[in-house]
């Protein structure tokens, strides 16, 4: 610690600020469906998620090692490059939070890092193979795999639920699914801490390597793990209510069985990728699972207008954060005054976004069940209709019984006649 310079200290603090924005930006991944179905109250949900994010930060360092020694070449990398990368990632996180879009904090960080590294040392500074195999391919595969898994799990859940015969059984089943949803939400939070907190650990470790404090290939020090875990937990506790509203009710309407299927599928994908060192986007995995669960229920409709805006944000994240990171690195290359200008722009940009967010504030009271937007639902699109036609779920027996009228006409015709049993 005694060898850390002022610039390196600024980079470490900026990395923890990014970790904080990652926390409130991605709270929706774990808790949006749990809140929207009423399984947990909003404040309780984010408190639980914050604690498990902190615990998850201590479970593995594989993703941190991928970032600190895989995406860009460490040799000759300047500390200012890390600072520029973080500026691009933070501003993109805040911008997408402002408009309520669940974009990828991970890809914002990668885009900023790649853009700043290219501006500093050219394309040779980026390990293209690692970017393709451990960033781009998981980015495409994760939402698809999570979505298909959630769709199939929802189909299976409703097929099993077709054996329900009365309202008492239905209520008991819904209560069980809510309990399962809480457990699966905790698993997603744990997975989020394991995957996303490590990204900041990797960035800080990379900065320490470029500053000569650590040797290349070193694992994150304990103080880095603790600080990154605390920063993401604090951000999670504050709650990114705008994105929670989008994920909870903006994409599709979810019932407790669907919420359980979506969260279990997403947690499985995220934990498996963390074990393999794939730095995928937890946001994309959870969003794909929510859409898959929405398509899995008979009559379920995904709001494709919202989904399209989300897909566009996913596609823009890497290049947009990369351009900001490259511009920030161009300024930092000019010397101390350039670093000061970049820091000032970061503070000014963050402040402007916060002021804009106060025009229409969104709090925990705006995401509870019953507070959803009352806009008319979108009609089922081609994808929804095709999936429903392939494997329609069975009709629930007690719904059929409700459509059969009771033979009360003969009794009403002769009121003097005693009822027979």
mmCIF file of C-alpha atoms in Angstrom:
data_model
loop_
_atom_site.group_PDB
_atom_site.id
_atom_site.type_symbol
_atom_site.label_atom_id
_atom_site.label_comp_id
_atom_site.label_asym_id
_atom_site.label_seq_id
_atom_site.Cartn_x
_atom_site.Cartn_y
_atom_site.Cartn_z
ATOM 1 C CA UNK A 1 0.000 0.000 0.000
ATOM 2 C CA UNK A 2 2.869 2.417 0.705
ATOM 3 C CA UNK A 3 3.887 2.409 -2.982
ATOM 4 C CA UNK A 4 0.508 3.600 -4.263
ATOM 5 C CA UNK A 5 0.810 6.995 -5.971
ATOM 6 C CA UNK A 6 -1.838 9.713 -6.099
ATOM 7 C CA UNK A 7 -2.837 8.743 -9.657
ATOM 8 C CA UNK A 8 -3.125 5.091 -8.694
ATOM 9 C CA UNK A 9 -5.237 6.022 -5.661
ATOM 10 C CA UNK A 10 -7.566 8.030 -7.927
ATOM 11 C CA UNK A 11 -7.893 5.042 -10.246
ATOM 12 C CA UNK A 12 -8.721 2.723 -7.336
ATOM 13 C CA UNK A 13 -11.394 5.105 -6.023
ATOM 14 C CA UNK A 14 -12.845 5.474 -9.538
ATOM 15 C CA UNK A 15 -12.937 1.674 -9.884
ATOM 16 C CA UNK A 16 -14.888 1.419 -6.628
ATOM 17 C CA UNK A 17 -17.294 4.088 -7.909
ATOM 18 C CA UNK A 18 -17.852 1.936 -10.990
ATOM 19 C CA UNK A 19 -18.432 -1.046 -8.701
ATOM 20 C CA UNK A 20 -21.012 0.996 -6.815
ATOM 21 C CA UNK A 21 -22.847 1.900 -10.045
ATOM 22 C CA UNK A 22 -22.652 -1.756 -11.075
ATOM 23 C CA UNK A 23 -24.443 -2.647 -7.851
ATOM 24 C CA UNK A 24 -27.471 -0.389 -8.242
ATOM 25 C CA UNK A 25 -27.536 -0.888 -12.013
ATOM 26 C CA UNK A 26 -27.760 -4.670 -11.699
ATOM 27 C CA UNK A 27 -29.945 -5.078 -8.597
ATOM 28 C CA UNK A 28 -32.802 -5.823 -10.971
ATOM 29 C CA UNK A 29 -31.067 -8.977 -12.165
ATOM 30 C CA UNK A 30 -31.716 -10.742 -8.888
ATOM 31 C CA UNK A 31 -34.714 -9.010 -7.382
ATOM 32 C CA UNK A 32 -36.963 -7.537 -10.091
ATOM 33 C CA UNK A 33 -39.115 -10.639 -10.562
ATOM 34 C CA UNK A 34 -39.185 -11.357 -6.831
ATOM 35 C CA UNK A 35 -40.534 -7.853 -6.182
ATOM 36 C CA UNK A 36 -42.980 -7.858 -9.096
ATOM 37 C CA UNK A 37 -44.632 -11.126 -7.989
ATOM 38 C CA UNK A 38 -44.893 -9.973 -4.373
ATOM 39 C CA UNK A 39 -42.555 -12.626 -2.979
ATOM 40 C CA UNK A 40 -40.531 -9.955 -1.140
ATOM 41 C CA UNK A 41 -41.043 -6.299 -0.315
ATOM 42 C CA UNK A 42 -38.740 -3.972 -2.285
ATOM 43 C CA UNK A 43 -36.511 -2.809 0.590
ATOM 44 C CA UNK A 44 -36.232 -6.322 2.027
ATOM 45 C CA UNK A 45 -35.278 -7.672 -1.399
ATOM 46 C CA UNK A 46 -32.443 -5.228 -2.009
ATOM 47 C CA UNK A 47 -31.084 -5.683 1.539
ATOM 48 C CA UNK A 48 -30.975 -9.453 1.049
ATOM 49 C CA UNK A 49 -29.337 -9.034 -2.350
ATOM 50 C CA UNK A 50 -26.692 -6.680 -0.940
ATOM 51 C CA UNK A 51 -25.614 -9.153 1.757
ATOM 52 C CA UNK A 52 -25.373 -12.046 -0.709
ATOM 53 C CA UNK A 53 -23.471 -9.896 -3.217
ATOM 54 C CA UNK A 54 -20.885 -9.282 -0.512
ATOM 55 C CA UNK A 55 -20.645 -12.984 0.287
ATOM 56 C CA UNK A 56 -20.365 -13.901 -3.394
ATOM 57 C CA UNK A 57 -17.368 -11.614 -3.835
ATOM 58 C CA UNK A 58 -15.268 -13.996 -1.729
ATOM 59 C CA UNK A 59 -16.134 -17.228 -3.547
ATOM 60 C CA UNK A 60 -13.838 -17.044 -6.583
ATOM 61 C CA UNK A 61 -11.223 -14.948 -8.417
ATOM 62 C CA UNK A 62 -11.332 -16.641 -11.823
ATOM 63 C CA UNK A 63 -13.166 -13.778 -13.562
ATOM 64 C CA UNK A 64 -10.862 -11.215 -11.936
ATOM 65 C CA UNK A 65 -7.849 -13.064 -13.343
ATOM 66 C CA UNK A 66 -9.419 -13.030 -16.820
ATOM 67 C CA UNK A 67 -9.757 -9.238 -16.694
ATOM 68 C CA UNK A 68 -6.457 -8.419 -14.987
ATOM 69 C CA UNK A 69 -4.373 -10.597 -17.268
ATOM 70 C CA UNK A 70 -6.382 -11.616 -20.315
ATOM 71 C CA UNK A 71 -8.268 -8.929 -22.226
ATOM 72 C CA UNK A 72 -5.415 -6.449 -22.733
ATOM 73 C CA UNK A 73 -1.649 -6.855 -22.611
ATOM 74 C CA UNK A 74 -0.209 -5.644 -19.320
ATOM 75 C CA UNK A 75 3.260 -4.832 -20.690
ATOM 76 C CA UNK A 76 3.681 -1.098 -21.187
ATOM 77 C CA UNK A 77 0.095 -0.341 -20.122
ATOM 78 C CA UNK A 78 -0.204 3.035 -18.414
ATOM 79 C CA UNK A 79 -2.282 3.570 -15.270
ATOM 80 C CA UNK A 80 -4.077 6.419 -17.056
ATOM 81 C CA UNK A 81 -5.545 3.850 -19.463
ATOM 82 C CA UNK A 82 -7.405 2.172 -16.596
ATOM 83 C CA UNK A 83 -8.745 5.532 -15.465
ATOM 84 C CA UNK A 84 -9.992 6.375 -18.967
ATOM 85 C CA UNK A 85 -11.662 2.963 -19.268
ATOM 86 C CA UNK A 86 -13.527 3.452 -16.001
ATOM 87 C CA UNK A 87 -14.782 6.870 -17.100
ATOM 88 C CA UNK A 88 -16.395 5.339 -20.183
ATOM 89 C CA UNK A 89 -17.960 2.511 -18.170
ATOM 90 C CA UNK A 90 -19.362 4.745 -15.410
ATOM 91 C CA UNK A 91 -20.954 7.261 -17.777
ATOM 92 C CA UNK A 92 -22.612 4.508 -19.851
ATOM 93 C CA UNK A 93 -23.921 2.820 -16.687
ATOM 94 C CA UNK A 94 -25.446 6.063 -15.470
ATOM 95 C CA UNK A 95 -26.957 6.923 -18.852
ATOM 96 C CA UNK A 96 -28.694 3.548 -19.246
ATOM 97 C CA UNK A 97 -29.860 3.714 -15.624
ATOM 98 C CA UNK A 98 -31.429 7.100 -16.339
ATOM 99 C CA UNK A 99 -33.559 5.680 -19.161
ATOM 100 C CA UNK A 100 -34.287 2.464 -17.237
ATOM 101 C CA UNK A 101 -32.591 0.066 -19.641
ATOM 102 C CA UNK A 102 -30.899 -3.068 -18.206
ATOM 103 C CA UNK A 103 -27.684 -2.868 -20.232
ATOM 104 C CA UNK A 104 -24.495 -4.718 -19.345
ATOM 105 C CA UNK A 105 -22.147 -3.134 -16.804
ATOM 106 C CA UNK A 106 -19.627 -5.809 -17.756
ATOM 107 C CA UNK A 107 -19.587 -4.856 -21.416
ATOM 108 C CA UNK A 108 -19.411 -1.183 -20.514
ATOM 109 C CA UNK A 109 -16.230 -1.953 -18.581
ATOM 110 C CA UNK A 110 -14.790 -4.099 -21.367
ATOM 111 C CA UNK A 111 -15.644 -1.514 -24.002
ATOM 112 C CA UNK A 112 -14.004 1.280 -22.020
ATOM 113 C CA UNK A 113 -10.915 -0.841 -21.408
ATOM 114 C CA UNK A 114 -10.557 -1.878 -25.048
ATOM 115 C CA UNK A 115 -11.125 1.653 -26.374
ATOM 116 C CA UNK A 116 -8.621 3.199 -23.966
ATOM 117 C CA UNK A 117 -6.007 0.495 -24.650
ATOM 118 C CA UNK A 118 -6.315 0.903 -28.422
ATOM 119 C CA UNK A 119 -5.963 4.680 -28.131
ATOM 120 C CA UNK A 120 -2.904 4.216 -25.934
ATOM 121 C CA UNK A 121 -0.972 1.450 -27.700
ATOM 122 C CA UNK A 122 -2.891 0.372 -30.803
ATOM 123 C CA UNK A 123 -4.864 -2.755 -31.614
ATOM 124 C CA UNK A 124 -1.942 -5.016 -30.713
ATOM 125 C CA UNK A 125 -2.566 -4.206 -27.045
ATOM 126 C CA UNK A 126 -5.851 -6.143 -27.126
ATOM 127 C CA UNK A 127 -5.913 -9.945 -26.910
ATOM 128 C CA UNK A 128 -8.481 -10.614 -29.605
ATOM 129 C CA UNK A 129 -8.768 -14.328 -28.887
ATOM 130 C CA UNK A 130 -9.635 -13.756 -25.242
ATOM 131 C CA UNK A 131 -12.176 -11.057 -26.142
ATOM 132 C CA UNK A 132 -13.928 -13.403 -28.587
ATOM 133 C CA UNK A 133 -13.934 -16.560 -26.465
ATOM 134 C CA UNK A 134 -14.543 -15.102 -23.017
ATOM 135 C CA UNK A 135 -16.541 -11.946 -23.761
ATOM 136 C CA UNK A 136 -18.287 -11.913 -27.158
ATOM 137 C CA UNK A 137 -19.324 -15.561 -27.435
ATOM 138 C CA UNK A 138 -20.704 -15.692 -23.860
ATOM 139 C CA UNK A 139 -22.534 -12.410 -24.584
ATOM 140 C CA UNK A 140 -24.427 -14.094 -27.419
ATOM 141 C CA UNK A 141 -24.855 -17.504 -25.817
ATOM 142 C CA UNK A 142 -25.786 -16.531 -22.248
ATOM 143 C CA UNK A 143 -29.186 -14.862 -22.876
ATOM 144 C CA UNK A 144 -30.145 -17.553 -25.386
ATOM 145 C CA UNK A 145 -29.223 -20.443 -23.086
ATOM 146 C CA UNK A 146 -30.854 -18.795 -20.057
ATOM 147 C CA UNK A 147 -33.957 -17.931 -22.090
ATOM 148 C CA UNK A 148 -34.427 -21.438 -23.494
ATOM 149 C CA UNK A 149 -33.831 -22.983 -20.065
ATOM 150 C CA UNK A 150 -36.391 -20.649 -18.466
ATOM 151 C CA UNK A 151 -38.942 -21.329 -21.232
ATOM 152 C CA UNK A 152 -38.633 -25.093 -20.810
ATOM 153 C CA UNK A 153 -38.696 -24.824 -17.010
ATOM 154 C CA UNK A 154 -41.853 -22.705 -17.184
ATOM 155 C CA UNK A 155 -43.532 -25.175 -19.529
ATOM 156 C CA UNK A 156 -42.664 -28.027 -17.166
ATOM 157 C CA UNK A 157 -43.863 -26.055 -14.158
ATOM 158 C CA UNK A 158 -47.268 -25.366 -15.682
ATOM 159 C CA UNK A 159 -47.592 -28.942 -16.879
ATOM 160 C CA UNK A 160 -47.059 -30.146 -13.334
ATOM 161 C CA UNK A 161 -49.428 -27.434 -12.120
ATOM 162 C CA UNK A 162 -52.134 -28.825 -14.404
ATOM 163 C CA UNK A 163 -52.820 -31.441 -11.719
ATOM 164 C CA UNK A 164 -54.108 -28.759 -9.326
ATOM 165 C CA UNK A 165 -57.803 -29.350 -8.633
ATOM 166 C CA UNK A 166 -58.977 -26.571 -6.306
ATOM 167 C CA UNK A 167 -58.228 -23.066 -5.072
ATOM 168 C CA UNK A 168 -56.650 -24.262 -1.829
ATOM 169 C CA UNK A 169 -54.085 -26.301 -3.737
ATOM 170 C CA UNK A 170 -53.441 -23.370 -6.058
ATOM 171 C CA UNK A 171 -52.781 -21.010 -3.133
ATOM 172 C CA UNK A 172 -50.483 -23.514 -1.459
ATOM 173 C CA UNK A 173 -48.584 -24.016 -4.713
ATOM 174 C CA UNK A 174 -48.225 -20.265 -5.261
ATOM 175 C CA UNK A 175 -46.873 -19.899 -1.721
ATOM 176 C CA UNK A 176 -44.353 -22.650 -2.411
ATOM 177 C CA UNK A 177 -43.234 -20.983 -5.631
ATOM 178 C CA UNK A 178 -42.760 -17.689 -3.814
ATOM 179 C CA UNK A 179 -40.541 -19.416 -1.271
ATOM 180 C CA UNK A 180 -38.605 -21.023 -4.121
ATOM 181 C CA UNK A 181 -38.378 -17.645 -5.812
ATOM 182 C CA UNK A 182 -36.785 -16.114 -2.720
ATOM 183 C CA UNK A 183 -34.226 -18.933 -2.621
ATOM 184 C CA UNK A 184 -33.461 -18.621 -6.338
ATOM 185 C CA UNK A 185 -33.204 -14.826 -6.053
ATOM 186 C CA UNK A 186 -30.643 -15.335 -3.312
ATOM 187 C CA UNK A 187 -28.745 -17.658 -5.609
ATOM 188 C CA UNK A 188 -28.738 -15.038 -8.379
ATOM 189 C CA UNK A 189 -27.463 -12.424 -5.903
ATOM 190 C CA UNK A 190 -24.702 -14.769 -4.817
ATOM 191 C CA UNK A 191 -23.827 -15.432 -8.446
ATOM 192 C CA UNK A 192 -23.864 -11.711 -9.202
ATOM 193 C CA UNK A 193 -21.384 -11.033 -6.426
ATOM 194 C CA UNK A 194 -19.220 -13.895 -7.632
ATOM 195 C CA UNK A 195 -19.184 -12.639 -11.225
ATOM 196 C CA UNK A 196 -19.549 -8.859 -11.193
ATOM 197 C CA UNK A 197 -17.617 -7.883 -8.065
ATOM 198 C CA UNK A 198 -14.658 -9.729 -9.558
ATOM 199 C CA UNK A 199 -14.618 -7.398 -12.546
ATOM 200 C CA UNK A 200 -13.734 -4.485 -10.322
ATOM 201 C CA UNK A 201 -11.208 -6.668 -8.498
ATOM 202 C CA UNK A 202 -9.625 -7.425 -11.840
ATOM 203 C CA UNK A 203 -9.507 -3.758 -12.848
ATOM 204 C CA UNK A 204 -7.912 -2.693 -9.551
ATOM 205 C CA UNK A 205 -5.425 -5.556 -9.783
ATOM 206 C CA UNK A 206 -4.578 -4.511 -13.345
ATOM 207 C CA UNK A 207 -4.031 -0.937 -12.138
ATOM 208 C CA UNK A 208 -1.740 -2.186 -9.368
ATOM 209 C CA UNK A 209 0.248 -4.177 -11.938
ATOM 210 C CA UNK A 210 0.619 -1.166 -14.240
ATOM 211 C CA UNK A 211 1.686 0.922 -11.237
ATOM 212 C CA UNK A 212 4.389 -1.586 -10.298
ATOM 213 C CA UNK A 213 2.771 -2.519 -6.974
ATOM 214 C CA UNK A 214 2.009 -6.105 -8.038
ATOM 215 C CA UNK A 215 3.756 -8.450 -10.429
ATOM 216 C CA UNK A 216 1.903 -9.592 -13.578
ATOM 217 C CA UNK A 217 -0.353 -12.595 -12.987
ATOM 218 C CA UNK A 218 -0.928 -11.842 -9.310
ATOM 219 C CA UNK A 219 -4.231 -12.632 -7.618
ATOM 220 C CA UNK A 220 -6.241 -9.732 -6.153
ATOM 221 C CA UNK A 221 -5.033 -8.825 -2.634
ATOM 222 C CA UNK A 222 -7.467 -9.352 0.251
ATOM 223 C CA UNK A 223 -8.092 -5.620 0.681
ATOM 224 C CA UNK A 224 -9.102 -5.397 -2.980
ATOM 225 C CA UNK A 225 -11.603 -8.258 -2.572
ATOM 226 C CA UNK A 226 -13.101 -6.707 0.570
ATOM 227 C CA UNK A 227 -13.402 -3.179 -0.863
ATOM 228 C CA UNK A 228 -14.919 -4.402 -4.139
ATOM 229 C CA UNK A 229 -17.433 -6.569 -2.270
ATOM 230 C CA UNK A 230 -18.462 -3.696 0.004
ATOM 231 C CA UNK A 231 -18.828 -1.221 -2.895
ATOM 232 C CA UNK A 232 -21.102 -3.468 -4.964
ATOM 233 C CA UNK A 233 -23.130 -4.402 -1.867
ATOM 234 C CA UNK A 234 -23.724 -0.734 -1.002
ATOM 235 C CA UNK A 235 -24.817 0.054 -4.548
ATOM 236 C CA UNK A 236 -27.153 -2.944 -4.510
ATOM 237 C CA UNK A 237 -28.738 -1.844 -1.242
ATOM 238 C CA UNK A 238 -29.619 1.576 -2.648
ATOM 239 C CA UNK A 239 -31.576 -0.188 -5.386
ATOM 240 C CA UNK A 240 -31.711 0.688 -9.081
ATOM 241 C CA UNK A 241 -35.463 1.184 -9.013
ATOM 242 C CA UNK A 242 -35.730 2.409 -12.604
ATOM 243 C CA UNK A 243 -34.271 -0.800 -14.019
ATOM 244 C CA UNK A 244 -36.130 -2.949 -11.489
ATOM 245 C CA UNK A 245 -39.381 -1.491 -12.850
ATOM 246 C CA UNK A 246 -38.372 -2.347 -16.421
ATOM 247 C CA UNK A 247 -37.257 -5.888 -15.602
ATOM 248 C CA UNK A 248 -40.132 -6.623 -13.235
ATOM 249 C CA UNK A 249 -43.079 -5.509 -15.349
ATOM 250 C CA UNK A 250 -41.767 -3.713 -18.427
ATOM 251 C CA UNK A 251 -40.743 -6.831 -20.355
ATOM 252 C CA UNK A 252 -43.579 -9.208 -19.475
ATOM 253 C CA UNK A 253 -46.053 -10.060 -16.735
ATOM 254 C CA UNK A 254 -44.695 -12.791 -14.495
ATOM 255 C CA UNK A 255 -46.435 -15.173 -12.104
ATOM 256 C CA UNK A 256 -44.564 -16.842 -9.197
ATOM 257 C CA UNK A 257 -43.897 -20.087 -11.164
ATOM 258 C CA UNK A 258 -42.366 -18.054 -13.992
ATOM 259 C CA UNK A 259 -40.265 -15.979 -11.607
ATOM 260 C CA UNK A 260 -38.901 -19.128 -10.005
ATOM 261 C CA UNK A 261 -38.071 -20.672 -13.390
ATOM 262 C CA UNK A 262 -36.408 -17.483 -14.675
ATOM 263 C CA UNK A 263 -34.206 -16.905 -11.646
ATOM 264 C CA UNK A 264 -33.139 -20.530 -11.285
ATOM 265 C CA UNK A 265 -32.152 -20.705 -14.964
ATOM 266 C CA UNK A 266 -30.213 -17.430 -14.813
ATOM 267 C CA UNK A 267 -28.372 -18.396 -11.617
ATOM 268 C CA UNK A 268 -27.301 -21.709 -13.130
ATOM 269 C CA UNK A 269 -25.865 -20.019 -16.220
ATOM 270 C CA UNK A 270 -24.059 -17.309 -14.224
ATOM 271 C CA UNK A 271 -22.490 -19.666 -11.674
ATOM 272 C CA UNK A 272 -21.339 -22.066 -14.391
ATOM 273 C CA UNK A 273 -19.699 -19.235 -16.327
ATOM 274 C CA UNK A 274 -17.990 -17.869 -13.207
ATOM 275 C CA UNK A 275 -16.479 -21.280 -12.533
ATOM 276 C CA UNK A 276 -15.115 -21.373 -16.104
ATOM 277 C CA UNK A 277 -13.805 -17.796 -15.966
ATOM 278 C CA UNK A 278 -16.260 -16.493 -18.582
ATOM 279 C CA UNK A 279 -16.975 -12.862 -17.817
ATOM 280 C CA UNK A 280 -20.521 -12.799 -19.142
ATOM 281 C CA UNK A 281 -23.184 -10.202 -18.512
ATOM 282 C CA UNK A 282 -25.474 -11.074 -15.618
ATOM 283 C CA UNK A 283 -27.920 -8.511 -17.014
ATOM 284 C CA UNK A 284 -28.208 -10.281 -20.353
ATOM 285 C CA UNK A 285 -28.541 -13.689 -18.691
ATOM 286 C CA UNK A 286 -31.339 -12.524 -16.386
ATOM 287 C CA UNK A 287 -33.116 -10.561 -19.121
ATOM 288 C CA UNK A 288 -33.037 -13.577 -21.429
ATOM 289 C CA UNK A 289 -34.415 -15.768 -18.643
ATOM 290 C CA UNK A 290 -37.261 -13.305 -17.949
ATOM 291 C CA UNK A 291 -38.254 -13.254 -21.619
ATOM 292 C CA UNK A 292 -38.055 -17.039 -21.826
ATOM 293 C CA UNK A 293 -40.277 -17.393 -18.774
ATOM 294 C CA UNK A 294 -42.724 -14.893 -20.259
ATOM 295 C CA UNK A 295 -42.996 -16.929 -23.459
ATOM 296 C CA UNK A 296 -43.346 -20.178 -21.499
ATOM 297 C CA UNK A 297 -46.765 -19.376 -20.015
ATOM 298 C CA UNK A 298 -49.902 -19.773 -22.104
ATOM 299 C CA UNK A 299 -51.077 -16.296 -23.024
ATOM 300 C CA UNK A 300 -47.836 -14.706 -21.877
ATOM 301 C CA UNK A 301 -46.724 -11.776 -24.030
ATOM 302 C CA UNK A 302 -43.257 -10.255 -24.193
ATOM 303 C CA UNK A 303 -43.308 -6.512 -24.805
ATOM 304 C CA UNK A 304 -41.093 -6.523 -27.852
ATOM 305 C CA UNK A 305 -40.879 -2.717 -28.038
ATOM 306 C CA UNK A 306 -39.128 -2.695 -24.654
ATOM 307 C CA UNK A 307 -37.083 -5.752 -25.587
ATOM 308 C CA UNK A 308 -35.967 -4.089 -28.837
ATOM 309 C CA UNK A 309 -34.749 -0.983 -27.002
ATOM 310 C CA UNK A 310 -32.889 -3.276 -24.642
ATOM 311 C CA UNK A 311 -31.263 -5.200 -27.517
ATOM 312 C CA UNK A 312 -30.155 -1.915 -29.096
ATOM 313 C CA UNK A 313 -28.589 -0.851 -25.789
ATOM 314 C CA UNK A 314 -26.765 -4.197 -25.585
ATOM 315 C CA UNK A 315 -25.353 -3.713 -29.072
ATOM 316 C CA UNK A 316 -24.257 -0.148 -28.384
ATOM 317 C CA UNK A 317 -22.642 -0.798 -25.000
ATOM 318 C CA UNK A 318 -19.215 -2.017 -26.134
ATOM 319 C CA UNK A 319 -18.640 0.558 -28.916
ATOM 320 C CA UNK A 320 -20.172 3.496 -26.986
ATOM 321 C CA UNK A 321 -18.159 2.876 -23.831
ATOM 322 C CA UNK A 322 -15.124 2.207 -26.042
ATOM 323 C CA UNK A 323 -15.451 5.571 -27.773
ATOM 324 C CA UNK A 324 -15.766 7.414 -24.460
ATOM 325 C CA UNK A 325 -12.809 5.470 -23.073
ATOM 326 C CA UNK A 326 -10.736 6.261 -26.153
ATOM 327 C CA UNK A 327 -11.617 9.963 -25.931
ATOM 328 C CA UNK A 328 -10.751 10.030 -22.236
ATOM 329 C CA UNK A 329 -7.420 8.309 -22.932
ATOM 330 C CA UNK A 330 -6.647 10.839 -25.665
ATOM 331 C CA UNK A 331 -6.952 13.581 -23.044
ATOM 332 C CA UNK A 332 -4.969 11.771 -20.350
ATOM 333 C CA UNK A 333 -2.098 11.319 -22.820
ATOM 334 C CA UNK A 334 -1.684 15.084 -22.830
ATOM 335 C CA UNK A 335 -0.360 15.083 -19.266
ATOM 336 C CA UNK A 336 -1.588 16.029 -15.823
ATOM 337 C CA UNK A 337 -3.976 18.668 -17.103
ATOM 338 C CA UNK A 338 -5.641 16.039 -19.298
ATOM 339 C CA UNK A 339 -6.243 13.770 -16.298
ATOM 340 C CA UNK A 340 -7.770 16.710 -14.420
ATOM 341 C CA UNK A 341 -10.054 17.536 -17.363
ATOM 342 C CA UNK A 342 -11.223 13.921 -17.637
ATOM 343 C CA UNK A 343 -11.956 13.798 -13.893
ATOM 344 C CA UNK A 344 -13.897 17.054 -14.152
ATOM 345 C CA UNK A 345 -15.894 15.754 -17.122
ATOM 346 C CA UNK A 346 -16.728 12.569 -15.203
ATOM 347 C CA UNK A 347 -18.001 14.534 -12.210
ATOM 348 C CA UNK A 348 -19.932 16.988 -14.397
ATOM 349 C CA UNK A 349 -21.489 14.237 -16.511
ATOM 350 C CA UNK A 350 -22.493 12.187 -13.475
ATOM 351 C CA UNK A 351 -23.983 15.260 -11.819
ATOM 352 C CA UNK A 352 -25.966 16.192 -14.919
ATOM 353 C CA UNK A 353 -27.441 12.685 -15.180
ATOM 354 C CA UNK A 354 -28.408 12.764 -11.494
ATOM 355 C CA UNK A 355 -30.143 16.135 -11.926
ATOM 356 C CA UNK A 356 -32.089 14.787 -14.909
ATOM 357 C CA UNK A 357 -33.137 11.736 -12.891
ATOM 358 C CA UNK A 358 -34.702 14.001 -10.238
ATOM 359 C CA UNK A 359 -37.250 15.312 -12.750
ATOM 360 C CA UNK A 360 -39.085 11.982 -12.604
ATOM 361 C CA UNK A 361 -37.740 10.165 -9.545
ATOM 362 C CA UNK A 362 -38.430 6.453 -9.163
ATOM 363 C CA UNK A 363 -38.375 4.919 -5.683
ATOM 364 C CA UNK A 364 -39.154 1.612 -4.018
ATOM 365 C CA UNK A 365 -42.846 2.562 -3.884
ATOM 366 C CA UNK A 366 -42.978 2.618 -7.695
ATOM 367 C CA UNK A 367 -41.927 -1.005 -8.191
ATOM 368 C CA UNK A 368 -44.174 -2.834 -5.711
ATOM 369 C CA UNK A 369 -46.961 -5.083 -7.111
ATOM 370 C CA UNK A 370 -49.947 -3.037 -8.224
ATOM 371 C CA UNK A 371 -47.904 -0.014 -9.315
ATOM 372 C CA UNK A 372 -47.213 -1.207 -12.864
ATOM 373 C CA UNK A 373 -47.937 1.025 -15.823
ATOM 374 C CA UNK A 374 -51.498 0.746 -17.046
ATOM 375 C CA UNK A 375 -50.633 1.012 -20.729
ATOM 376 C CA UNK A 376 -52.421 -1.550 -22.914
ATOM 377 C CA UNK A 377 -50.534 -4.789 -23.394
ATOM 378 C CA UNK A 378 -48.929 -5.466 -26.732
ATOM 379 C CA UNK A 379 -50.529 -8.107 -28.922
ATOM 380 C CA UNK A 380 -48.764 -11.415 -29.203
ATOM 381 C CA UNK A 381 -46.074 -11.206 -31.835
ATOM 382 C CA UNK A 382 -44.874 -13.805 -34.323
ATOM 383 C CA UNK A 383 -42.356 -15.298 -31.898
ATOM 384 C CA UNK A 384 -44.894 -15.557 -29.078
ATOM 385 C CA UNK A 385 -47.516 -17.164 -31.317
ATOM 386 C CA UNK A 386 -45.045 -19.631 -32.813
ATOM 387 C CA UNK A 387 -43.806 -20.803 -29.414
ATOM 388 C CA UNK A 388 -47.351 -21.122 -28.098
ATOM 389 C CA UNK A 389 -48.312 -23.227 -31.118
ATOM 390 C CA UNK A 390 -45.414 -25.649 -30.710
ATOM 391 C CA UNK A 391 -46.144 -26.722 -27.156
ATOM 392 C CA UNK A 392 -49.313 -25.328 -25.601
ATOM 393 C CA UNK A 393 -49.509 -26.076 -21.875
ATOM 394 C CA UNK A 394 -52.356 -28.256 -20.628
ATOM 395 C CA UNK A 395 -55.590 -26.695 -19.452
ATOM 396 C CA UNK A 396 -55.941 -26.626 -15.674
ATOM 397 C CA UNK A 397 -58.769 -28.843 -14.449
ATOM 398 C CA UNK A 398 -60.340 -26.407 -12.010
ATOM 399 C CA UNK A 399 -60.651 -23.826 -14.804
ATOM 400 C CA UNK A 400 -62.737 -26.334 -16.801
ATOM 401 C CA UNK A 401 -64.999 -26.949 -13.833
ATOM 402 C CA UNK A 402 -65.673 -23.252 -13.544
ATOM 403 C CA UNK A 403 -67.061 -23.167 -17.093
ATOM 404 C CA UNK A 404 -69.693 -25.910 -16.496
ATOM 405 C CA UNK A 405 -72.949 -24.374 -15.193
ATOM 406 C CA UNK A 406 -74.606 -25.929 -12.158
ATOM 407 C CA UNK A 407 -77.989 -27.654 -12.816
ATOM 408 C CA UNK A 408 -79.965 -25.046 -10.855
ATOM 409 C CA UNK A 409 -82.677 -24.362 -13.457
ATOM 410 C CA UNK A 410 -85.029 -27.165 -12.325
ATOM 411 C CA UNK A 411 -84.778 -26.090 -8.702
ATOM 412 C CA UNK A 412 -85.565 -22.498 -9.582
ATOM 413 C CA UNK A 413 -88.622 -23.612 -11.592
ATOM 414 C CA UNK A 414 -90.280 -25.264 -8.576
ATOM 415 C CA UNK A 415 -89.223 -23.526 -5.332
ATOM 416 C CA UNK A 416 -91.652 -25.546 -3.203
ATOM 417 C CA UNK A 417 -89.933 -28.784 -4.092
ATOM 418 C CA UNK A 418 -87.455 -29.869 -1.407
ATOM 419 C CA UNK A 419 -83.822 -30.268 -2.343
ATOM 420 C CA UNK A 420 -82.566 -33.826 -2.617
ATOM 421 C CA UNK A 421 -79.071 -35.031 -1.763
#
